[in-house]
CSV table of N, CA and C in Angstrom, one decimal:
chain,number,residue,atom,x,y,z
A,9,UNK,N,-21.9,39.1,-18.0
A,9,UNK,CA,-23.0,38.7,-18.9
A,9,UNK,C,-24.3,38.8,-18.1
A,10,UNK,N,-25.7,39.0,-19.0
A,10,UNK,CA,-27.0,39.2,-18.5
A,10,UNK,C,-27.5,37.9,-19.3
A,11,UNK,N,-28.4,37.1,-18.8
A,11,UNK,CA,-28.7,36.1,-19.2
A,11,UNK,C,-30.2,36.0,-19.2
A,12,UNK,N,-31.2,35.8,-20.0
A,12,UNK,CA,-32.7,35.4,-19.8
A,12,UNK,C,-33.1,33.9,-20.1
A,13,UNK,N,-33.7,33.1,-19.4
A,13,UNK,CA,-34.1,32.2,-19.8
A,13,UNK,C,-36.0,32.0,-20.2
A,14,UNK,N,-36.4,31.4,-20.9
A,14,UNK,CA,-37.6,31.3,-21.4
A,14,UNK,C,-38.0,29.9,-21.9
A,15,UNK,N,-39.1,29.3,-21.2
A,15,UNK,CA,-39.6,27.8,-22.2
A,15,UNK,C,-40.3,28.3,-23.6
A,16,UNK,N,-40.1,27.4,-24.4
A,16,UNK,CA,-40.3,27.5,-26.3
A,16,UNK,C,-41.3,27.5,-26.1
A,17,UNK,N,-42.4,27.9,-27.1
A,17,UNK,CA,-43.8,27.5,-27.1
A,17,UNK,C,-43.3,26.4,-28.5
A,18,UNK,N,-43.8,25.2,-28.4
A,18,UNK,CA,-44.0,24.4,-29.4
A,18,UNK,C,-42.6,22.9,-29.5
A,19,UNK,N,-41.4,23.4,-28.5
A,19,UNK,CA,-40.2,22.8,-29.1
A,19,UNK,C,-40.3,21.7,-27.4
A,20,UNK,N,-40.5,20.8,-27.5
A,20,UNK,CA,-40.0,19.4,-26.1
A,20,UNK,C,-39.2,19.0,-26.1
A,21,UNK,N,-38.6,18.6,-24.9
A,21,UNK,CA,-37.3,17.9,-24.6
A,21,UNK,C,-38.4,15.9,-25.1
A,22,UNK,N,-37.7,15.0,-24.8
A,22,UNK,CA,-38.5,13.6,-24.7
A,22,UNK,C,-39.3,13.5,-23.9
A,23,UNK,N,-38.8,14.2,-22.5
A,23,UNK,CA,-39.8,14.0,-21.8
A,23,UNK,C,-41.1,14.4,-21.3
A,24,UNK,N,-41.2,15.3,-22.5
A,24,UNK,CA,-42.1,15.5,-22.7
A,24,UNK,C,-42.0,17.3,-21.8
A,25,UNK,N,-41.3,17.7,-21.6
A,25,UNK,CA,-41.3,19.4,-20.9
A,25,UNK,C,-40.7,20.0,-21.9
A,26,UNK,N,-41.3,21.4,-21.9
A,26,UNK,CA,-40.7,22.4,-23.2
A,26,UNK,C,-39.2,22.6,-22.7
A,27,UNK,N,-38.7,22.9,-23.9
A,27,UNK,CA,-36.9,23.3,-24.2
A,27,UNK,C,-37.2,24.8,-23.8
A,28,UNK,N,-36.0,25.2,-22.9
A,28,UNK,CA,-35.7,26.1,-22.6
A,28,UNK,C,-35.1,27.2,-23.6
A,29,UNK,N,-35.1,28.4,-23.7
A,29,UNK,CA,-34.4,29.1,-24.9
A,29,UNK,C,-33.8,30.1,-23.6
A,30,UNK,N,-32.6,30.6,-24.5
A,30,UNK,CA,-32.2,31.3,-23.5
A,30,UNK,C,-31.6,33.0,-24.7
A,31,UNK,N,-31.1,33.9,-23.8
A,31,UNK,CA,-30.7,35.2,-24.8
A,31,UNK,C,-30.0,35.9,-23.9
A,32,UNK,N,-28.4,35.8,-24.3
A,32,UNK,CA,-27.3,36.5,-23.2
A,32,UNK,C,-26.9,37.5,-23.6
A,33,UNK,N,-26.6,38.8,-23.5
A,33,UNK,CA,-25.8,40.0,-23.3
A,33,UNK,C,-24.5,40.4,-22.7
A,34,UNK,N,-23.2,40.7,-23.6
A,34,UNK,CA,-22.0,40.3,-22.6
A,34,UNK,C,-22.0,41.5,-22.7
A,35,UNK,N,-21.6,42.7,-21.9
A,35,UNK,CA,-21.5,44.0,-21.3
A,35,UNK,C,-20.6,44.7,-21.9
A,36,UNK,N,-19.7,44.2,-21.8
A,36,UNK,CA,-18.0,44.5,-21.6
A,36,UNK,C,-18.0,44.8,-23.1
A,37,UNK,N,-18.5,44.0,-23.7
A,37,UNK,CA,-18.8,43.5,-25.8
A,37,UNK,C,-19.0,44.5,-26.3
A,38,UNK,N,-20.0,44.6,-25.7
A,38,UNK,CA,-21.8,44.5,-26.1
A,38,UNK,C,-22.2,43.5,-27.4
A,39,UNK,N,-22.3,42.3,-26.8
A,39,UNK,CA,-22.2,41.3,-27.9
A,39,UNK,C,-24.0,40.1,-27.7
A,40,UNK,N,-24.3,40.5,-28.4
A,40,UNK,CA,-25.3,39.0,-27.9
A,40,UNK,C,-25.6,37.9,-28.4
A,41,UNK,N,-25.8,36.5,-27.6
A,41,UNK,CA,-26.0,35.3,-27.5
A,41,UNK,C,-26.8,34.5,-27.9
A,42,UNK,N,-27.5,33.5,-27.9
A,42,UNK,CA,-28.8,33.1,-28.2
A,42,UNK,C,-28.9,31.2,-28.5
A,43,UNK,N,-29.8,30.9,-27.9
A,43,UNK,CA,-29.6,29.3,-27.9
A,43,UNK,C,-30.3,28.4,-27.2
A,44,UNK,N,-30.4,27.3,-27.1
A,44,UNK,CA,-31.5,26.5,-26.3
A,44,UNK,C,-30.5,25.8,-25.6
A,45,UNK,N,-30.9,25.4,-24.2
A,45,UNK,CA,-29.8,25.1,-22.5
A,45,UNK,C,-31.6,24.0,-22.4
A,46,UNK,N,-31.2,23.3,-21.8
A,46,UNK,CA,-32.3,22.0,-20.9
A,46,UNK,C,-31.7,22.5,-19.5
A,47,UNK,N,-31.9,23.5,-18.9
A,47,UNK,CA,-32.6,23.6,-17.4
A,47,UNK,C,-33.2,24.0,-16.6
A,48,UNK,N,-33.7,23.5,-15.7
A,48,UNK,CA,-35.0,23.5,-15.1
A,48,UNK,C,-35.2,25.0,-13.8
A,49,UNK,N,-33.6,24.6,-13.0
A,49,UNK,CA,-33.7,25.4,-12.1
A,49,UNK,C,-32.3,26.3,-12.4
A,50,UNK,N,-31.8,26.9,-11.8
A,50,UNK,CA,-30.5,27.9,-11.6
A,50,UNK,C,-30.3,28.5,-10.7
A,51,UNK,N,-28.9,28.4,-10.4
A,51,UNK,CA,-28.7,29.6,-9.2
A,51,UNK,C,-27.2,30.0,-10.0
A,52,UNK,N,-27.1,31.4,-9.9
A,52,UNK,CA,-26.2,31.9,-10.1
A,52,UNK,C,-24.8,31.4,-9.2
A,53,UNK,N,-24.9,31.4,-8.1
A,53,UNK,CA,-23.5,31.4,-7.4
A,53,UNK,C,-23.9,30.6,-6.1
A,54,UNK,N,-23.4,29.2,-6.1
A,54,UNK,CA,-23.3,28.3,-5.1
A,54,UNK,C,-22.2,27.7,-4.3
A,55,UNK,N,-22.6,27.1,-3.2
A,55,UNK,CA,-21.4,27.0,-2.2
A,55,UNK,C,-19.9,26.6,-3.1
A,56,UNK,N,-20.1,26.0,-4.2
A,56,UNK,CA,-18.9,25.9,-4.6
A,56,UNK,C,-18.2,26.9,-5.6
A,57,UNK,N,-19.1,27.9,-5.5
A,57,UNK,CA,-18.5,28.9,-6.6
A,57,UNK,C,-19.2,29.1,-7.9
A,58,UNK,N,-19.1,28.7,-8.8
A,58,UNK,CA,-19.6,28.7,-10.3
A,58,UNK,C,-21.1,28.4,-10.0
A,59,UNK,N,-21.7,29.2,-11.1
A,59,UNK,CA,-23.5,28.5,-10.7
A,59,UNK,C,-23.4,27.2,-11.6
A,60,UNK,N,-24.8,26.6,-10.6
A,60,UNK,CA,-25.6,25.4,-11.3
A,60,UNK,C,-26.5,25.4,-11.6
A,61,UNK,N,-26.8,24.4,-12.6
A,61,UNK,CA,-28.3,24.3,-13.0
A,61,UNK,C,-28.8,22.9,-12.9
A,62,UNK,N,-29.9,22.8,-12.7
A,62,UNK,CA,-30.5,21.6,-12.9
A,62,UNK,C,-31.0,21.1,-14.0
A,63,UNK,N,-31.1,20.1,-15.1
A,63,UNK,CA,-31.7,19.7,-16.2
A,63,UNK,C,-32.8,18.6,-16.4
A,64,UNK,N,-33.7,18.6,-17.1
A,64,UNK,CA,-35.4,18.6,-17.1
A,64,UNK,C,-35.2,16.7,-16.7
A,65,UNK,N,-33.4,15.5,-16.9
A,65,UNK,CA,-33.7,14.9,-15.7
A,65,UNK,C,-33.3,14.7,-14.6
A,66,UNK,N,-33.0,15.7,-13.8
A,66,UNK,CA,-32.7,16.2,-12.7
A,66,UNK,C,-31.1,16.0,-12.2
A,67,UNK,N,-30.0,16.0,-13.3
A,67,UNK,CA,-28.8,15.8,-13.2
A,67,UNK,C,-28.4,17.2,-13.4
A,68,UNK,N,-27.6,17.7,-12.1
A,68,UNK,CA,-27.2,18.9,-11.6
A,68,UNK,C,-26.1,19.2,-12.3
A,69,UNK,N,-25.3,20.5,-13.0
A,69,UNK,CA,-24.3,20.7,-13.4
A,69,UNK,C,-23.7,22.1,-13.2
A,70,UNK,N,-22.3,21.8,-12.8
A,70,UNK,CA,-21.7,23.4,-12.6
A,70,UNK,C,-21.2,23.6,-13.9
A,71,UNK,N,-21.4,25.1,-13.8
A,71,UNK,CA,-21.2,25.5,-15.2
A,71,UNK,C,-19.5,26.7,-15.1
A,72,UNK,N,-19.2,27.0,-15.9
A,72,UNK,CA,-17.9,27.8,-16.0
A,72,UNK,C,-16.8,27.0,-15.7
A,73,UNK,N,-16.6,25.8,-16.0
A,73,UNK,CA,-15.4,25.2,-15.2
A,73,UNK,C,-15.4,24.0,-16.3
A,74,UNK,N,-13.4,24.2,-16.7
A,74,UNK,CA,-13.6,22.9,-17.4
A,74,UNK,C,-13.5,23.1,-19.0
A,75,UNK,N,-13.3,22.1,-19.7
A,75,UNK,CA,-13.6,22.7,-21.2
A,75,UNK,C,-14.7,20.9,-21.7
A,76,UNK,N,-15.5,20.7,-21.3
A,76,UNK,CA,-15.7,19.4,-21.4
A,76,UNK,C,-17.7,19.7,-20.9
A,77,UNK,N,-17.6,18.5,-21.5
A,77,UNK,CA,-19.3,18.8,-21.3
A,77,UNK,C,-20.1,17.4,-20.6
A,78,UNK,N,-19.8,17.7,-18.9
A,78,UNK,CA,-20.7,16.2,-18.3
A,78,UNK,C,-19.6,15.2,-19.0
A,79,UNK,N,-18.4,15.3,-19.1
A,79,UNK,CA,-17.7,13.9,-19.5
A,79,UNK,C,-17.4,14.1,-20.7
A,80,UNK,N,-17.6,14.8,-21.7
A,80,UNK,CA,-18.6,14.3,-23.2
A,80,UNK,C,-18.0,15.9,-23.8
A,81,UNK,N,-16.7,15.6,-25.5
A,81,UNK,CA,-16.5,17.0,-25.8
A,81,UNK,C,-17.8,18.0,-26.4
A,82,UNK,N,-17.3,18.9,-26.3
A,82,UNK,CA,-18.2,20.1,-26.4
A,82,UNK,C,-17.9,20.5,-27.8
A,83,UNK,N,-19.2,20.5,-28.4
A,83,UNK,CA,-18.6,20.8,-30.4
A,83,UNK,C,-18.4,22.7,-30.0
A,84,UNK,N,-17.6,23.3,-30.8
A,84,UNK,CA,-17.3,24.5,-30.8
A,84,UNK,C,-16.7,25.4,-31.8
A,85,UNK,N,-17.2,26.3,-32.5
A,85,UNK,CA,-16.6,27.1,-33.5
A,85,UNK,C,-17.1,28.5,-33.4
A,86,UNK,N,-15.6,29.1,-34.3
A,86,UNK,CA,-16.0,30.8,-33.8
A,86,UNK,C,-15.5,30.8,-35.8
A,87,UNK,N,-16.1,31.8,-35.9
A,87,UNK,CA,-15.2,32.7,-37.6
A,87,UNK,C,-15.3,34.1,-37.3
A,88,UNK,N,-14.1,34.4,-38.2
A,88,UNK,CA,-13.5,35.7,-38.6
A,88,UNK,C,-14.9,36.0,-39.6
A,89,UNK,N,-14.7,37.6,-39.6
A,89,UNK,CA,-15.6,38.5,-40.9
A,89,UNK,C,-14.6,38.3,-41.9
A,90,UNK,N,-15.0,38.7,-43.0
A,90,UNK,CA,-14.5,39.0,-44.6
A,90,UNK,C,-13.5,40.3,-44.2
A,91,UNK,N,-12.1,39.6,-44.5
A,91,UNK,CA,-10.7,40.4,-44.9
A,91,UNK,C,-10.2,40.2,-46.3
A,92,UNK,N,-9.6,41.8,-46.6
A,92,UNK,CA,-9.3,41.8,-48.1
A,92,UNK,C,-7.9,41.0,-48.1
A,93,UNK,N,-7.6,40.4,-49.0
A,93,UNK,CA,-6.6,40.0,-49.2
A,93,UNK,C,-5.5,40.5,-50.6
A,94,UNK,N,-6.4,40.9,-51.5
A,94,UNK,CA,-5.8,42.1,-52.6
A,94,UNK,C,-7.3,43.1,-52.8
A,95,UNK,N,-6.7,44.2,-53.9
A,95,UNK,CA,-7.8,45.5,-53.8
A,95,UNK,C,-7.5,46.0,-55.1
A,96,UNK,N,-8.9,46.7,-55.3
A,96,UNK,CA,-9.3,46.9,-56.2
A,96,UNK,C,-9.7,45.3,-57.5
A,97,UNK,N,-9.5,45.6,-58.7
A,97,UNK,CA,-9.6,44.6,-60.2
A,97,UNK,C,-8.9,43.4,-60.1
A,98,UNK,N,-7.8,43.3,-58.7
A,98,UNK,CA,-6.9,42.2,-58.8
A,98,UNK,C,-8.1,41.1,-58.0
A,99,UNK,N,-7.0,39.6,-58.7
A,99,UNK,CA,-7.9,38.4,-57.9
A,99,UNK,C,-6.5,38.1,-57.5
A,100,UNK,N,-6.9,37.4,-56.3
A,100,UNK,CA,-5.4,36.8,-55.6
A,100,UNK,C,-5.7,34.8,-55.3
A,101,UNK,N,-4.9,34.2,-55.3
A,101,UNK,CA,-4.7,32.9,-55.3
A,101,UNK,C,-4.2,32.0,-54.1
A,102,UNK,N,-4.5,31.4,-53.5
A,102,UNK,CA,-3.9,31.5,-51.4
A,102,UNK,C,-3.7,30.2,-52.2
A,103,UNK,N,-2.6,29.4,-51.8
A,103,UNK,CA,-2.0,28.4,-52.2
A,103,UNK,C,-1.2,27.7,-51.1
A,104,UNK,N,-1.0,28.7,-50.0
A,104,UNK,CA,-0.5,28.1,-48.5
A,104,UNK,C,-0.6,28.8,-47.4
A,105,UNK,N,-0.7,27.8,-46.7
A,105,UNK,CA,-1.1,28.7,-45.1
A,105,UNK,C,-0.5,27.7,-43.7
A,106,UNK,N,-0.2,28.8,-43.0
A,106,UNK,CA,0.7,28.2,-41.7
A,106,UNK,C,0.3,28.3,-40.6
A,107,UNK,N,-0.9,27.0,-39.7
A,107,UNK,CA,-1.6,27.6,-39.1
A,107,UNK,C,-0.9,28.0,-37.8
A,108,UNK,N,-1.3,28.6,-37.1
A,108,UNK,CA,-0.9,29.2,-35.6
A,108,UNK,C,-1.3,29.2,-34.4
A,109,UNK,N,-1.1,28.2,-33.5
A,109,UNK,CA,-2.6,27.9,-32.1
A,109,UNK,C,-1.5,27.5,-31.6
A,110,UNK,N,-2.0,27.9,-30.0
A,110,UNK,CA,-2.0,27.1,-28.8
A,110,UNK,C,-2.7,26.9,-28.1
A,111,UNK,N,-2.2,25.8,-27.2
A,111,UNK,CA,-3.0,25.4,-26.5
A,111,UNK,C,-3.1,23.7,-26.8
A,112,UNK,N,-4.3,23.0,-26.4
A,112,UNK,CA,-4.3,21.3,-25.8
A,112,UNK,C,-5.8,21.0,-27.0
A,113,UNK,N,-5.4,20.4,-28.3
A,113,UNK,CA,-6.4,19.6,-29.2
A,113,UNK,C,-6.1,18.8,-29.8
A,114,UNK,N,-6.7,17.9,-30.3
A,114,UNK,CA,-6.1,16.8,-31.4
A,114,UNK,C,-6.9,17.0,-32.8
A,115,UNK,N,-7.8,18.0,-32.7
A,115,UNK,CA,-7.7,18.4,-34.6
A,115,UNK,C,-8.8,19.5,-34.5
A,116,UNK,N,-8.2,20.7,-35.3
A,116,UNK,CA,-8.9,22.1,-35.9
A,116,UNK,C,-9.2,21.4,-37.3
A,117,UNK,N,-10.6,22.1,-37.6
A,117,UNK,CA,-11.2,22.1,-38.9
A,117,UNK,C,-11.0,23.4,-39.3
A,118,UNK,N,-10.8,24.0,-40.0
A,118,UNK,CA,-10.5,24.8,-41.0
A,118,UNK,C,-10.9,24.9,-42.2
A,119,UNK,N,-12.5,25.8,-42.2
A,119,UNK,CA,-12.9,26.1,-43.2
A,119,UNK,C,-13.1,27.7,-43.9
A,120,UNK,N,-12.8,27.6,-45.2
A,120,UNK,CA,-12.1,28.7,-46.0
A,120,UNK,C,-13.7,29.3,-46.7
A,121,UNK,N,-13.9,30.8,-46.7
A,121,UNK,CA,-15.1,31.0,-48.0
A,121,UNK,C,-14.5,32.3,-48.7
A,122,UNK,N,-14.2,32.1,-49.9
A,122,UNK,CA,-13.6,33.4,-50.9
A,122,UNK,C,-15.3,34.4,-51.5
A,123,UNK,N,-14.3,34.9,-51.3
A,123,UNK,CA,-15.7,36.0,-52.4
A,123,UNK,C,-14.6,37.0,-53.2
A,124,UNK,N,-15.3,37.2,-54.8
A,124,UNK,CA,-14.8,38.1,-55.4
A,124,UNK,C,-15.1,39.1,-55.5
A,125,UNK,N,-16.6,39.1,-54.9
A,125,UNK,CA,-17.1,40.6,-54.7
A,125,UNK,C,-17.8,40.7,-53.5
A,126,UNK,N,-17.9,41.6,-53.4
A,126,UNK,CA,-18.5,42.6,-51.5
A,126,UNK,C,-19.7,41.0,-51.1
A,127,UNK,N,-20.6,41.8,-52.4
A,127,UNK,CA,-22.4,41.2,-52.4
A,127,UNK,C,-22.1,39.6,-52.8
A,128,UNK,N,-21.2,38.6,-53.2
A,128,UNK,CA,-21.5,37.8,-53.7
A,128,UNK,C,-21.6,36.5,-52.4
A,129,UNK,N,-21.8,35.5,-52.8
A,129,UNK,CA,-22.4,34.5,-51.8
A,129,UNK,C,-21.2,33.5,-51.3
A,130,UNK,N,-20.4,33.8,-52.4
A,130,UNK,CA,-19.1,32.8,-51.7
A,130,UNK,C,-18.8,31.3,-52.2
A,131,UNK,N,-17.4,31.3,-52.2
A,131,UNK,CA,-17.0,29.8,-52.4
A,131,UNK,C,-16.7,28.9,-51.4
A,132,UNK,N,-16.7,27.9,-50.6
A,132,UNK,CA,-16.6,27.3,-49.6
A,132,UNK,C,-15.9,26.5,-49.5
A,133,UNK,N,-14.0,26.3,-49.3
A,133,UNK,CA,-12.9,25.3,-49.4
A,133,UNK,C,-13.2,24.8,-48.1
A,134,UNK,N,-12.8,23.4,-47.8
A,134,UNK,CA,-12.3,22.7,-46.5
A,134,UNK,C,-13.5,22.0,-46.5
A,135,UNK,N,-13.3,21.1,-45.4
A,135,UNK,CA,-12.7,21.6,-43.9
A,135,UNK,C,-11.3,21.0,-44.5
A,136,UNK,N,-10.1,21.7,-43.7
A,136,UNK,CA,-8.9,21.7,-44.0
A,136,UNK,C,-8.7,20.5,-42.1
A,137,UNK,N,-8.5,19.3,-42.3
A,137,UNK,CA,-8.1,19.1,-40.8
A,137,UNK,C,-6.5,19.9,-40.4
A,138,UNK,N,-6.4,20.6,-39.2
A,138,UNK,CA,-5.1,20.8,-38.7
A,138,UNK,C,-4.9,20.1,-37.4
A,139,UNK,N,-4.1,19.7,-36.7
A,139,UNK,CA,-3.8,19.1,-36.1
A,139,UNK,C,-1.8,19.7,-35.7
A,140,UNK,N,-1.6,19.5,-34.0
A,140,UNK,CA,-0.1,20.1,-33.5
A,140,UNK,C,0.6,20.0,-34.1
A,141,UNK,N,0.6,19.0,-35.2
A,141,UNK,CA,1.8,19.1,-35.9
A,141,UNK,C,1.8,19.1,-37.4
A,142,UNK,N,0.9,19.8,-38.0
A,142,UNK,CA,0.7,20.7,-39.3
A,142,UNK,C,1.3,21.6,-39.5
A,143,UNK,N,2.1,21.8,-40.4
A,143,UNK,CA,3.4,22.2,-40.9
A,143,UNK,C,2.4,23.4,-41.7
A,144,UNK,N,1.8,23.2,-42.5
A,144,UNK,CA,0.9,23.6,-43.8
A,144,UNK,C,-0.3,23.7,-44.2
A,145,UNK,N,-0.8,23.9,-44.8
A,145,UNK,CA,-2.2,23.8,-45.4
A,145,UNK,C,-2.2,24.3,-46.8
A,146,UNK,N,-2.5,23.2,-48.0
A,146,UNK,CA,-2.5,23.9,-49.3
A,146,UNK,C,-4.1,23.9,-49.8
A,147,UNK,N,-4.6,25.1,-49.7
A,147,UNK,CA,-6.0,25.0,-49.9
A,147,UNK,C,-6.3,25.4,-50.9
A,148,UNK,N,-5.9,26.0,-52.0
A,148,UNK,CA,-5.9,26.6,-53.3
A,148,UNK,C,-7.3,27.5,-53.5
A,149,UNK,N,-7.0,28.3,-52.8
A,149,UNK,CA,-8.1,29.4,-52.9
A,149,UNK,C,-8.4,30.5,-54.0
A,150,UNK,N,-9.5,30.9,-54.5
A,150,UNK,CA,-8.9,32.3,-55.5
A,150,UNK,C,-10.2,33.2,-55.0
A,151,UNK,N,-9.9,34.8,-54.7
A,151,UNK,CA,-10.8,35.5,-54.4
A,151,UNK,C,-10.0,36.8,-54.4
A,152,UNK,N,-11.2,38.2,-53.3
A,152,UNK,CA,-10.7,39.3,-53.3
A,152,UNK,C,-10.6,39.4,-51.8
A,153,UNK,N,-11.6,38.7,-51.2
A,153,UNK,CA,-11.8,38.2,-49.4
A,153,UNK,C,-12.0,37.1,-49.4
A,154,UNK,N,-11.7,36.8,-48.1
A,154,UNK,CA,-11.4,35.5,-47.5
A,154,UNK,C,-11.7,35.4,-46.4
A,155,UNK,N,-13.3,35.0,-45.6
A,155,UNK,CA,-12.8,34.5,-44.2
A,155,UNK,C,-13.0,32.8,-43.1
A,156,UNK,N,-12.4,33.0,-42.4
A,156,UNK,CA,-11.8,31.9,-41.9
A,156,UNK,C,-13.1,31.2,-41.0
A,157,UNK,N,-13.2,29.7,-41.1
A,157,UNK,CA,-14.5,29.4,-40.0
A,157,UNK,C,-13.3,28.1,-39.1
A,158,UNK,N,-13.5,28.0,-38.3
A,158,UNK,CA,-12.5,27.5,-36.9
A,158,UNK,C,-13.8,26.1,-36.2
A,159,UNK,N,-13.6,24.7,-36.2
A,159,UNK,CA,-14.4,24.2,-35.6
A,159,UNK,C,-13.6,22.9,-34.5
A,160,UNK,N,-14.4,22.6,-33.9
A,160,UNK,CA,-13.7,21.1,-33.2
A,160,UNK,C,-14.8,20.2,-32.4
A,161,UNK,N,-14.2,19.4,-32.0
A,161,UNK,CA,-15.5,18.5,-30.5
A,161,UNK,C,-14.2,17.4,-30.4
A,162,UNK,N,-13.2,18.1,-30.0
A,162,UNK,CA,-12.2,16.8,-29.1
A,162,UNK,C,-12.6,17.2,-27.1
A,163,UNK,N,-11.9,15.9,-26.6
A,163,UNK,CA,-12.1,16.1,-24.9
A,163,UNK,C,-10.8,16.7,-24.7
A,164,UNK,N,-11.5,17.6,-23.9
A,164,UNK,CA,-10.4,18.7,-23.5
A,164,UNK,C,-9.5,19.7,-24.2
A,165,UNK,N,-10.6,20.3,-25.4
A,165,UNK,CA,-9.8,20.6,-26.4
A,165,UNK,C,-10.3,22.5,-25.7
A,166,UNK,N,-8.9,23.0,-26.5
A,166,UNK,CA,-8.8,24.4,-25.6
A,166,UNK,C,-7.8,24.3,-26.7
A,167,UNK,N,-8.1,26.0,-27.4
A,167,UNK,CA,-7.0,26.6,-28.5
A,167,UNK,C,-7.1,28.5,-28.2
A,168,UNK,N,-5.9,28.8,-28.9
A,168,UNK,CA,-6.0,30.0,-29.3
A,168,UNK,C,-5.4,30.4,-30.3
A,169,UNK,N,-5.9,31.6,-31.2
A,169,UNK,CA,-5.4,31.8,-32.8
A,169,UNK,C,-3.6,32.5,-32.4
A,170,UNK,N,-3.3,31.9,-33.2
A,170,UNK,CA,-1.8,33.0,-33.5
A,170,UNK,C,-1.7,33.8,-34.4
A,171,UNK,N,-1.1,34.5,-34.6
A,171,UNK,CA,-0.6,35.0,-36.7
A,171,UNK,C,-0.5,33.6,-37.6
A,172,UNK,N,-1.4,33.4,-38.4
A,172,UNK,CA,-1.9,33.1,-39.5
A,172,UNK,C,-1.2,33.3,-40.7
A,173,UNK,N,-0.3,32.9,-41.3
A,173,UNK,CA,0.2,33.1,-42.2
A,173,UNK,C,-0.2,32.4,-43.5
A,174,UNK,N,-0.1,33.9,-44.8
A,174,UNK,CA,-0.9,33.1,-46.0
A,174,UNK,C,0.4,33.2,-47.2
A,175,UNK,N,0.4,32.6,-48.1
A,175,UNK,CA,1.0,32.9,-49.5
A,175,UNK,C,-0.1,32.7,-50.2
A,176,UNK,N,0.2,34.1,-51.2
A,176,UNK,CA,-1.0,34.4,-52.0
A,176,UNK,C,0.2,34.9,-53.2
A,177,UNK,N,-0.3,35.2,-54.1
A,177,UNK,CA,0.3,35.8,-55.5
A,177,UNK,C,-1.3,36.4,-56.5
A,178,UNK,N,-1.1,37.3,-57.4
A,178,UNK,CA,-2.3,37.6,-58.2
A,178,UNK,C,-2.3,36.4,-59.1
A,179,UNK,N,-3.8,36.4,-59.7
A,179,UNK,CA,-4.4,35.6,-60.3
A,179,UNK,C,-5.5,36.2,-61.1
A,180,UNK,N,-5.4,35.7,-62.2
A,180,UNK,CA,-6.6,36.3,-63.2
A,180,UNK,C,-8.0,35.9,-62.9
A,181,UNK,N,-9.0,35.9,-63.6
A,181,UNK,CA,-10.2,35.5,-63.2
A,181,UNK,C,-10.4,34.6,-63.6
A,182,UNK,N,-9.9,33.6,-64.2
A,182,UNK,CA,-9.9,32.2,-64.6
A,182,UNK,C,-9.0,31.2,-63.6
């Protein structure tokens, strides 16, 4: 990753110094970033490995290490783009789903948005809680696409997606 940092014109922390903004580039991707970080100084790579930064009140932090934030969980969500789920004139009906993760959390949000067409704005089911030992999820969906938004803020929470399994059947437009 390539990272810039930059102070806001107009946005303060309390203590009165501008909020930092920042805008990352991952290489490998080519994917980019974008977001406001409180700190002051940085070094990339220090005696203990990982860089640190300093924040505007002067509480040092290494960064890359960990899934946890200074003590304190870290809110986090990723989503999928729009996948078809039937094609062409057909509407389809999702009525169950079997979620798939590993890894160390005590509850996935799971939120669902249908569209029946390309352009349209979308319907918004959930948040569906999942949690290790969720068997199911009956969300009663109806569309032509479907995609998935993934959220959490537990301590020490670390997942990964598996195969996703849906039951769908067609459905009319009503």
């Amino acid at each position: 990753e390539a990272a810039w940092f930059f102070p806001m014109a107009g946005l303060y922390w309390p203590d009165g110094s501008a909020q930092t903004g920042y805008v990352k580039w991952n290489y490998l991707e080519n994917l980019w970033d974008y977001g406001i970080l409180d700190r002051t100084a940085w070094i990339d790579h220090s005696p203990v490995g990982n860089p640190i930064g300093t924040d505007s009140t002067g509480l040092i932090h290494q960064h890359e290490i960990g899934n946890d934030a200074n003590g304190q969980p870290m809110a986090w969500s990723w989503s999928t783009g729009y996948f078809d789920i039937v094609d062409g004139d057909q509407f389809a009906f999702v009525d169950f789903i079997i979620p798939d993760f590993l890894g160390s959390y005590t509850t996935i949000n799971l939120t669902m948005t249908a569209k029946f067409n390309p352009n349209d704005a979308g319907f918004t089911y959930g948040p569906f809680a999942l949690s290790p030992t969720t068997k199911y999820v009956n969300p009663r969906v109806r569309g032509r696409q479907i995609a998935l938004q993934f959220s959490g803020n537990d301590l020490g929470s670390f997942n990964r997606l598996g195969a996703i399994r849906f039951r769908f059947a067609n459905a009319g437009r009503r």
